[in-house]
Coordinates of C-alpha atoms and ligand atoms in Angstrom, one line a residue:
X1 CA 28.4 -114.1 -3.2
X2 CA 26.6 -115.2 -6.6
X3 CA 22.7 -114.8 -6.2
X4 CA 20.9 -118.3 -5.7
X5 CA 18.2 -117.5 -7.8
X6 CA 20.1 -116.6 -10.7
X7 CA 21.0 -119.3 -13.3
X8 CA 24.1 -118.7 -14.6
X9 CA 24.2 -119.7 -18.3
X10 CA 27.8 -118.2 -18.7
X11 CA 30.0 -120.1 -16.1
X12 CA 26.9 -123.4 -16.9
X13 CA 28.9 -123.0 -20.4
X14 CA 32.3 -121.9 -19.5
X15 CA 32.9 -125.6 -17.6
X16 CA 31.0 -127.4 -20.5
X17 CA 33.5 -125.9 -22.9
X18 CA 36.1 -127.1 -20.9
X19 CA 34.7 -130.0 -20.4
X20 CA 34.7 -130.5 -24.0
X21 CA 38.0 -129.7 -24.5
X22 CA 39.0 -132.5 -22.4
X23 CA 36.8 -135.0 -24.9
X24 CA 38.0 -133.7 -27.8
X25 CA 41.8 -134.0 -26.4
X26 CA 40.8 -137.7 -25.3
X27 CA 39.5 -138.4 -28.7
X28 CA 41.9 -137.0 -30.3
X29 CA 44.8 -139.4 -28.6
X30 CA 42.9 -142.4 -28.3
X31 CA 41.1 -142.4 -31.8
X32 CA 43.3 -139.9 -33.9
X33 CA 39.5 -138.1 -33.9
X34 CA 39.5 -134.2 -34.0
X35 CA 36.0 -133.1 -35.0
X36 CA 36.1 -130.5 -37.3
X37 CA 33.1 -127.4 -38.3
X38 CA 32.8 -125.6 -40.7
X39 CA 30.9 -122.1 -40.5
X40 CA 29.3 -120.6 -44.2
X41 CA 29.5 -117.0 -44.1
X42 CA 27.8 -115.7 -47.7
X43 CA 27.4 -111.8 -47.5
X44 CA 29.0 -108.8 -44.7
X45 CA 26.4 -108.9 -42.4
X46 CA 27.6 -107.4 -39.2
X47 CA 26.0 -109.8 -36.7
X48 CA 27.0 -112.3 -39.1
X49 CA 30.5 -111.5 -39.2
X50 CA 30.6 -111.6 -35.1
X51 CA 28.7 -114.7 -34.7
X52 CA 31.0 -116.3 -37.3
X53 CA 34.1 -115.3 -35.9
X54 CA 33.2 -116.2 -32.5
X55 CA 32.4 -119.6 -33.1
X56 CA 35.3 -120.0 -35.0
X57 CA 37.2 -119.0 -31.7
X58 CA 35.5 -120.9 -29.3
X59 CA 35.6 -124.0 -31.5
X60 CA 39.4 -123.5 -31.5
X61 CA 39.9 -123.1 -28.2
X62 CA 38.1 -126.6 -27.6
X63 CA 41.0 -127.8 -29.6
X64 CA 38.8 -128.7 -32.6
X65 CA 39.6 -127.9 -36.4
X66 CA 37.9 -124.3 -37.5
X67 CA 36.7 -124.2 -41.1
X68 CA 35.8 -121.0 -42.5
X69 CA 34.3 -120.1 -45.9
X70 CA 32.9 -117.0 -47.0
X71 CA 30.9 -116.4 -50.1
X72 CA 30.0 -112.8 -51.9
X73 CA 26.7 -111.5 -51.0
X74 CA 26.3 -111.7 -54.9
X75 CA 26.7 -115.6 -54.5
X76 CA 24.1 -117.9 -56.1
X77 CA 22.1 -120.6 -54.8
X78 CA 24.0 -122.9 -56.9
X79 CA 27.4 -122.0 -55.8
X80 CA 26.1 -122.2 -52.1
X81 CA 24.8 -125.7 -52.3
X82 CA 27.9 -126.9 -54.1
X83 CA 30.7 -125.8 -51.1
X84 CA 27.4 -127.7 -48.9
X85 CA 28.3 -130.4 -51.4
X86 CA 32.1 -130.3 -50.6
X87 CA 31.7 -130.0 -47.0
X88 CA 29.2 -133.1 -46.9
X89 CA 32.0 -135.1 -48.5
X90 CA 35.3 -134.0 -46.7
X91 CA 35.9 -136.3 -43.9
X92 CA 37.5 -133.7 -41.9
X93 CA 34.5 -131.8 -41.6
X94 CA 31.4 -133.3 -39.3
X95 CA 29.6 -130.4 -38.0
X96 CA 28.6 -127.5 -41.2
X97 CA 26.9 -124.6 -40.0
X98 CA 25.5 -122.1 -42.5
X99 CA 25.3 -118.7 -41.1
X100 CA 21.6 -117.3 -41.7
X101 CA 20.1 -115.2 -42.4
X102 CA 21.2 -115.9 -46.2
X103 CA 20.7 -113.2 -49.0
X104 CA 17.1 -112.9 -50.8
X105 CA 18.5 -114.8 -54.0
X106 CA 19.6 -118.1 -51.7
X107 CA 16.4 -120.1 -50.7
X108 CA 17.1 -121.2 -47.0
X109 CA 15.2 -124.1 -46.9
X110 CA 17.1 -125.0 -50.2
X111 CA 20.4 -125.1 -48.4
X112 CA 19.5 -126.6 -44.9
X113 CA 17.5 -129.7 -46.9
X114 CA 21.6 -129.9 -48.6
X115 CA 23.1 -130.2 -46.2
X116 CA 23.8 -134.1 -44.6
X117 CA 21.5 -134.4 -41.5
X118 CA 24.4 -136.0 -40.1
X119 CA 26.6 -133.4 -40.0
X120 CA 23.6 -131.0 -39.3
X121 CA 25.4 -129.5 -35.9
X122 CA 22.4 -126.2 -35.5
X123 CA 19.9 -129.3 -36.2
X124 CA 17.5 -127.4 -38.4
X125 CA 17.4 -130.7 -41.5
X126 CA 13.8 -131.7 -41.5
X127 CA 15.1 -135.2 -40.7
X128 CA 16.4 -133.7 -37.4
X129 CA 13.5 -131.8 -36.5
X130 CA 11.6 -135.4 -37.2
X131 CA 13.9 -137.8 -35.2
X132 CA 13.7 -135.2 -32.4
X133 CA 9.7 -135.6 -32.8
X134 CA 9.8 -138.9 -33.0
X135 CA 11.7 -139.8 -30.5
X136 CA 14.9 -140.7 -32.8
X137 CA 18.8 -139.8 -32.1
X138 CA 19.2 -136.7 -33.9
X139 CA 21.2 -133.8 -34.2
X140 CA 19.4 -131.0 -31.7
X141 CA 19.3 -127.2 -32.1
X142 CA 21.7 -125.6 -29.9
X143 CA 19.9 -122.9 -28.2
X144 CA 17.0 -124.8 -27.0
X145 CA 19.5 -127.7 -25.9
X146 CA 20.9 -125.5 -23.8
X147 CA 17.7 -124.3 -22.0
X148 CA 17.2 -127.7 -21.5
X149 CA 20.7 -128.1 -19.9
X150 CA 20.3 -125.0 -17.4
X151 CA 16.8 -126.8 -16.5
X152 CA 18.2 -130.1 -15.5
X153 CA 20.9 -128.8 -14.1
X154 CA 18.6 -126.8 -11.8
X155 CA 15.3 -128.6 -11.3
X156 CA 17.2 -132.2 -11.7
X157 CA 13.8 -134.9 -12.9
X158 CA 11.6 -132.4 -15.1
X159 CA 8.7 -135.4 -15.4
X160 CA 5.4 -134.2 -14.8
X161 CA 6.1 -130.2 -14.4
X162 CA 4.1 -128.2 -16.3
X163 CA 6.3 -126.4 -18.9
X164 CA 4.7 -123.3 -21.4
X165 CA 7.0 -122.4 -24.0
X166 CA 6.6 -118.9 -25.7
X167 CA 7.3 -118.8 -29.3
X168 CA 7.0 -121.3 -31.9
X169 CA 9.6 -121.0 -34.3
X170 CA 11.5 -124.1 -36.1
X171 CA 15.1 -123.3 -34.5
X172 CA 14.0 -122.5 -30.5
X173 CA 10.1 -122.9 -29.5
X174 CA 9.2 -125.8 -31.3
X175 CA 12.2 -128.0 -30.7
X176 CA 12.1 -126.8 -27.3
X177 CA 8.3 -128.1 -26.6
X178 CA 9.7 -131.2 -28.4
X179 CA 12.5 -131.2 -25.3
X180 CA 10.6 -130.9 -22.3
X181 CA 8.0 -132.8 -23.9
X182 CA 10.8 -135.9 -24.0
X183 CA 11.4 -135.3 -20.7
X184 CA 7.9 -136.0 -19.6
X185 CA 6.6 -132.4 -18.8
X186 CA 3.1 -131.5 -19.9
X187 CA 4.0 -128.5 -22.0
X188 CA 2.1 -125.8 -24.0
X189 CA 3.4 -124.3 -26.8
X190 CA 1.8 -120.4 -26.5
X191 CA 2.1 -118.2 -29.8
X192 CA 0.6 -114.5 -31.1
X193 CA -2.6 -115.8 -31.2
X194 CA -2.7 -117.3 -27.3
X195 CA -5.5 -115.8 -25.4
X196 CA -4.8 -114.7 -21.8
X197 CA -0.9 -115.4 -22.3
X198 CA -0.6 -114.2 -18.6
X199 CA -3.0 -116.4 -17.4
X200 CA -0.9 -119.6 -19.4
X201 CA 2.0 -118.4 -17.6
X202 CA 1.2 -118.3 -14.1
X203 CA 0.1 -122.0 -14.4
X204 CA 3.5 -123.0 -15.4
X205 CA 6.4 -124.4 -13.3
X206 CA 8.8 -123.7 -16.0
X207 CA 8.1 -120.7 -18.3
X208 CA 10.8 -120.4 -21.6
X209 CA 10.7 -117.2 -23.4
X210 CA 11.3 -117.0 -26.6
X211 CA 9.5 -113.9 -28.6
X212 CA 11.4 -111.3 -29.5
X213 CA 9.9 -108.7 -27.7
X214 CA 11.7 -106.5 -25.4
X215 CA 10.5 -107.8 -21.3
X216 CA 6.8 -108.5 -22.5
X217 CA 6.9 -111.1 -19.9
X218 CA 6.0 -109.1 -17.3
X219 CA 6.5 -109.9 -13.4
X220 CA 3.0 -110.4 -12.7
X221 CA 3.0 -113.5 -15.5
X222 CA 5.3 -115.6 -13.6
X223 CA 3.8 -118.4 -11.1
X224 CA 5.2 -118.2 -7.4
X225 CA 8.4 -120.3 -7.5
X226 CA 8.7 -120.9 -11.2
X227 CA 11.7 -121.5 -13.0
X228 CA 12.0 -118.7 -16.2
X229 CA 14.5 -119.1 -18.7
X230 CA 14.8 -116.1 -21.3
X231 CA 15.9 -116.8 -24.9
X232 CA 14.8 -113.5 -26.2
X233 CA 17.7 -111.1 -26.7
X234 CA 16.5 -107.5 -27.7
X235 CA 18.3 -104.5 -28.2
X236 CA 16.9 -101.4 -26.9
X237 CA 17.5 -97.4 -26.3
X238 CA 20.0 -97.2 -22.8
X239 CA 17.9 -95.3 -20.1
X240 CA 18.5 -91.4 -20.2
X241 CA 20.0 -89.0 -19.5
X242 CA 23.6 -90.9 -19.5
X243 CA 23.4 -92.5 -22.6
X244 CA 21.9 -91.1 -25.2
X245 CA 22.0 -93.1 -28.6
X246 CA 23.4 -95.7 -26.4
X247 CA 21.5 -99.5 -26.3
X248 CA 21.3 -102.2 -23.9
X249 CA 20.3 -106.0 -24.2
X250 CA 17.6 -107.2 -22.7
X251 CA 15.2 -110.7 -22.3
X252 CA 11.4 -111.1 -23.4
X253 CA 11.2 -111.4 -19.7
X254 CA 10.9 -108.1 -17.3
X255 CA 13.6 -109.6 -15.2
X256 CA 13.8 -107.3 -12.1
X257 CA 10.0 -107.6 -11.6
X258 CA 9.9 -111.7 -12.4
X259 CA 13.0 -112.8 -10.1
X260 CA 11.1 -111.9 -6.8
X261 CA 8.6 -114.8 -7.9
X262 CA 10.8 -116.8 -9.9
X263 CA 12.9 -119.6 -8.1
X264 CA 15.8 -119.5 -10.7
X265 CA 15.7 -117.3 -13.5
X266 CA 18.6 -116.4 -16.5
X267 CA 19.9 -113.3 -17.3
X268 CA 20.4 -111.1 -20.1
X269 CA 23.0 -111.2 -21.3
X270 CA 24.9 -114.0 -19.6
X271 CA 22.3 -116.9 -19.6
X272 CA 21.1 -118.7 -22.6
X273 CA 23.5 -116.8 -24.8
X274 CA 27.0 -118.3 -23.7
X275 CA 24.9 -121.8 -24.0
X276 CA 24.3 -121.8 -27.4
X277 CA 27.7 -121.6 -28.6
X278 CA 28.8 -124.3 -26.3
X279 CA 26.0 -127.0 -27.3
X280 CA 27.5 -125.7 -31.2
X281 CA 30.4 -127.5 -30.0
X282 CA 28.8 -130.4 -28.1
X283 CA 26.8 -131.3 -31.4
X284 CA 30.1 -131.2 -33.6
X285 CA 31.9 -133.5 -30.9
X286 CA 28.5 -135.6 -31.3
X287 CA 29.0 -136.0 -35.1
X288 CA 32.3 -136.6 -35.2
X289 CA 32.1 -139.9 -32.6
X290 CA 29.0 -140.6 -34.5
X291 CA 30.2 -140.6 -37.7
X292 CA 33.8 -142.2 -36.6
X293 CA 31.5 -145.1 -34.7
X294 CA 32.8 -144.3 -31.1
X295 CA 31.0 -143.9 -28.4
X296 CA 30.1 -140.5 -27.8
X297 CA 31.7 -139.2 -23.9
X298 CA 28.9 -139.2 -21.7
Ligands
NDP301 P1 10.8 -115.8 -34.3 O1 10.5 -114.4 -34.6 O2 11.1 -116.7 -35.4 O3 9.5 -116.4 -33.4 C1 8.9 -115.6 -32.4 C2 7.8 -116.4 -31.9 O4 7.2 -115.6 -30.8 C3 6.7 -116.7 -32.9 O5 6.2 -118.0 -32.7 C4 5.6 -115.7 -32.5 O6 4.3 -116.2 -32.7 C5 5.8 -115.5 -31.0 N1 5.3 -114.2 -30.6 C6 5.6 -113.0 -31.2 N2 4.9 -112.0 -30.5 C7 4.2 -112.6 -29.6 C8 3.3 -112.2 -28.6 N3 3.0 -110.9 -28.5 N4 2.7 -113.1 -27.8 C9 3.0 -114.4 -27.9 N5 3.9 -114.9 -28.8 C10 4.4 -114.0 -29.6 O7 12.0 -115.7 -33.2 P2 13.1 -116.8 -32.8 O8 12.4 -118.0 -32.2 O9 14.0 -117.0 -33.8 O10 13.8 -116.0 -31.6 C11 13.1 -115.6 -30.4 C12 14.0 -114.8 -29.6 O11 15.1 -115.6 -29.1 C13 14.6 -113.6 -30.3 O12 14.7 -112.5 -29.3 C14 15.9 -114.0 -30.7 O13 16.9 -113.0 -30.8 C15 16.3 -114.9 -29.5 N6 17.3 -116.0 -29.9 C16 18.3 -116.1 -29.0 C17 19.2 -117.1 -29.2 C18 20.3 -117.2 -28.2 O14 21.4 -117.8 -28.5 N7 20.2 -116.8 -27.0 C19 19.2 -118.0 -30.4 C20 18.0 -117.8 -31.2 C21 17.1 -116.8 -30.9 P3 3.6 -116.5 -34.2 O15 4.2 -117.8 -34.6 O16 2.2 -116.7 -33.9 O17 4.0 -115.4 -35.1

């Protein structure tokens, strides 16, 4: 029997890529419409090379068109923004995702201000990050749309519940405070310079980790009956004697002491992970009604 307190962010994302699939088949009958993404690989990275190649698969198997293109980790700034160029202009592409991080010679913010907001699918443009703040119809980044999912999904109405978010970076804590803040929670956005984090967190009714640090959220933190979600994903030393030189993943939440209090909590691995490829695939299905001018399946 699955565990009711658990939030399960990989089956949440295994029927929302099926569901998915389904729109993009639709589209692609009724309208002739299959959205297309293209991923930017520039360098070997190793976690690169995964995250590349599984997007590329997943956005296959939704029955959309996989672009790759792959640059030398010699490549300039110059050559990188002209393939952005390219890919702004093809009409068979509406979602481009450049893989960061990029190497030192290629100025980051150079290449995501390139790129067409509209065909922005990791939402990261400046003008995304400002129609999302203002209340405008954006392109949203995909990991904290999917915490935002799992939360409605669970919790239904969010208005009024006090939210804290942990971490304030541009791709997951601020657009996430931006989220719940659209949905009418009264959120605070807690960084390394909070004082008496634990006390911030046991006022919440919705706590979203998203630090970096190994369980630093510790059990104590969480409010009776909150609902945690945990972006963090940290690699760390498997427990001894079994597996030495061996790592695990694990959260910025200590999960087996926070689920007693929690009321729903995600795992890791298995919870926000799976999500974020999935909303990669919900904002390319996005652009490409958007830019096509049909109505995007509800
Ligand atoms: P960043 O390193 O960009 O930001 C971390 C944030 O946490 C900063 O705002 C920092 O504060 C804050 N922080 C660091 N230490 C503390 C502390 N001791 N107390 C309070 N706040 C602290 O990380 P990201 O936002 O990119 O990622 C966060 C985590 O989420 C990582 O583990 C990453 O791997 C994971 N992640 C997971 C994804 C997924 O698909 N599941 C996708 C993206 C990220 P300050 O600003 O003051 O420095």
């Amino acid at each position: 029997m699955t565990d009711p307190k658990l939030i399960d962010g990989k089956a949440f994302a295994e029927n929302l890529r099926a569901r998915l699939a389904r729109q993009t088949a639709a589209l692609k009958a009724e309208h002739g419409l299959i959205p297309g993404l293209a991923a930017v690989l520039v360098g070997n990275d190793p976690a690169s090379e995964v995250y590349v190649r599984s997007k590329g698969k997943a956005t296959k198997e939704a029955g959309m068109n996989s672009f790759e293109h792959r640059l030398p980790a010699t490549a300039g700034e110059a050559e990188l923004l002209e393939l952005v160029r390219l890919l702004n202009a093809d009409p068979a592409v509406h979602g481009i995702l450049v893989q960061l991080p990029l190497p030192k010679q290629i100025r980051e913010a150079a290449v995501i201000d390139a790129i067409d907001p509209a065909k922005d699918v990791d939402g990261f443009h400046v003008v995304n990050a400002g129609k999302l703040a203002t209340g405008g119809e954006g392109m949203v980044p995909c990991t904290p749309l999917g915490c935002l999912m799992l939360l409605k999904d669970r919790l239904g109405d969010l208005s009024g519940k006090r939210a804290i978010v942990l971490g304030r970076s541009n791709i997951v804590g601020k657009p996430m405070a931006q989220l719940l803040l659209r949905e009418s929670c009264t959120v605070t956005i807690a960084h390394s310079r909070t004082r008496d984090l634990a006390a911030e967190c046991r006022r919440a009714e919705i706590v979203v980790a998203a630090v970096g640090k190994a369980e630093m959220v510790k059990g104590d933190w969480i409010g009776e009956g909150a609902t945690v979600i945990d972006v963090g994903i940290n690699r760390i030393p498997a427990p001894a004697p079994d597996n030495p030189g061996k790592t695990r993943l694990v959260g910025d939440v200590a999960f087996a002491e926070a689920k007693p209090r929690a009321a729903g909590i995600t795992p890791v691995p298995g919870g926000i992970g799976p999500m974020t490829i999935a909303c990669l695939l919900a904002n390319t299905l996005t652009a490409a009604c958007r830019q096509r001018g049909v109505p995007v399946p509800g």
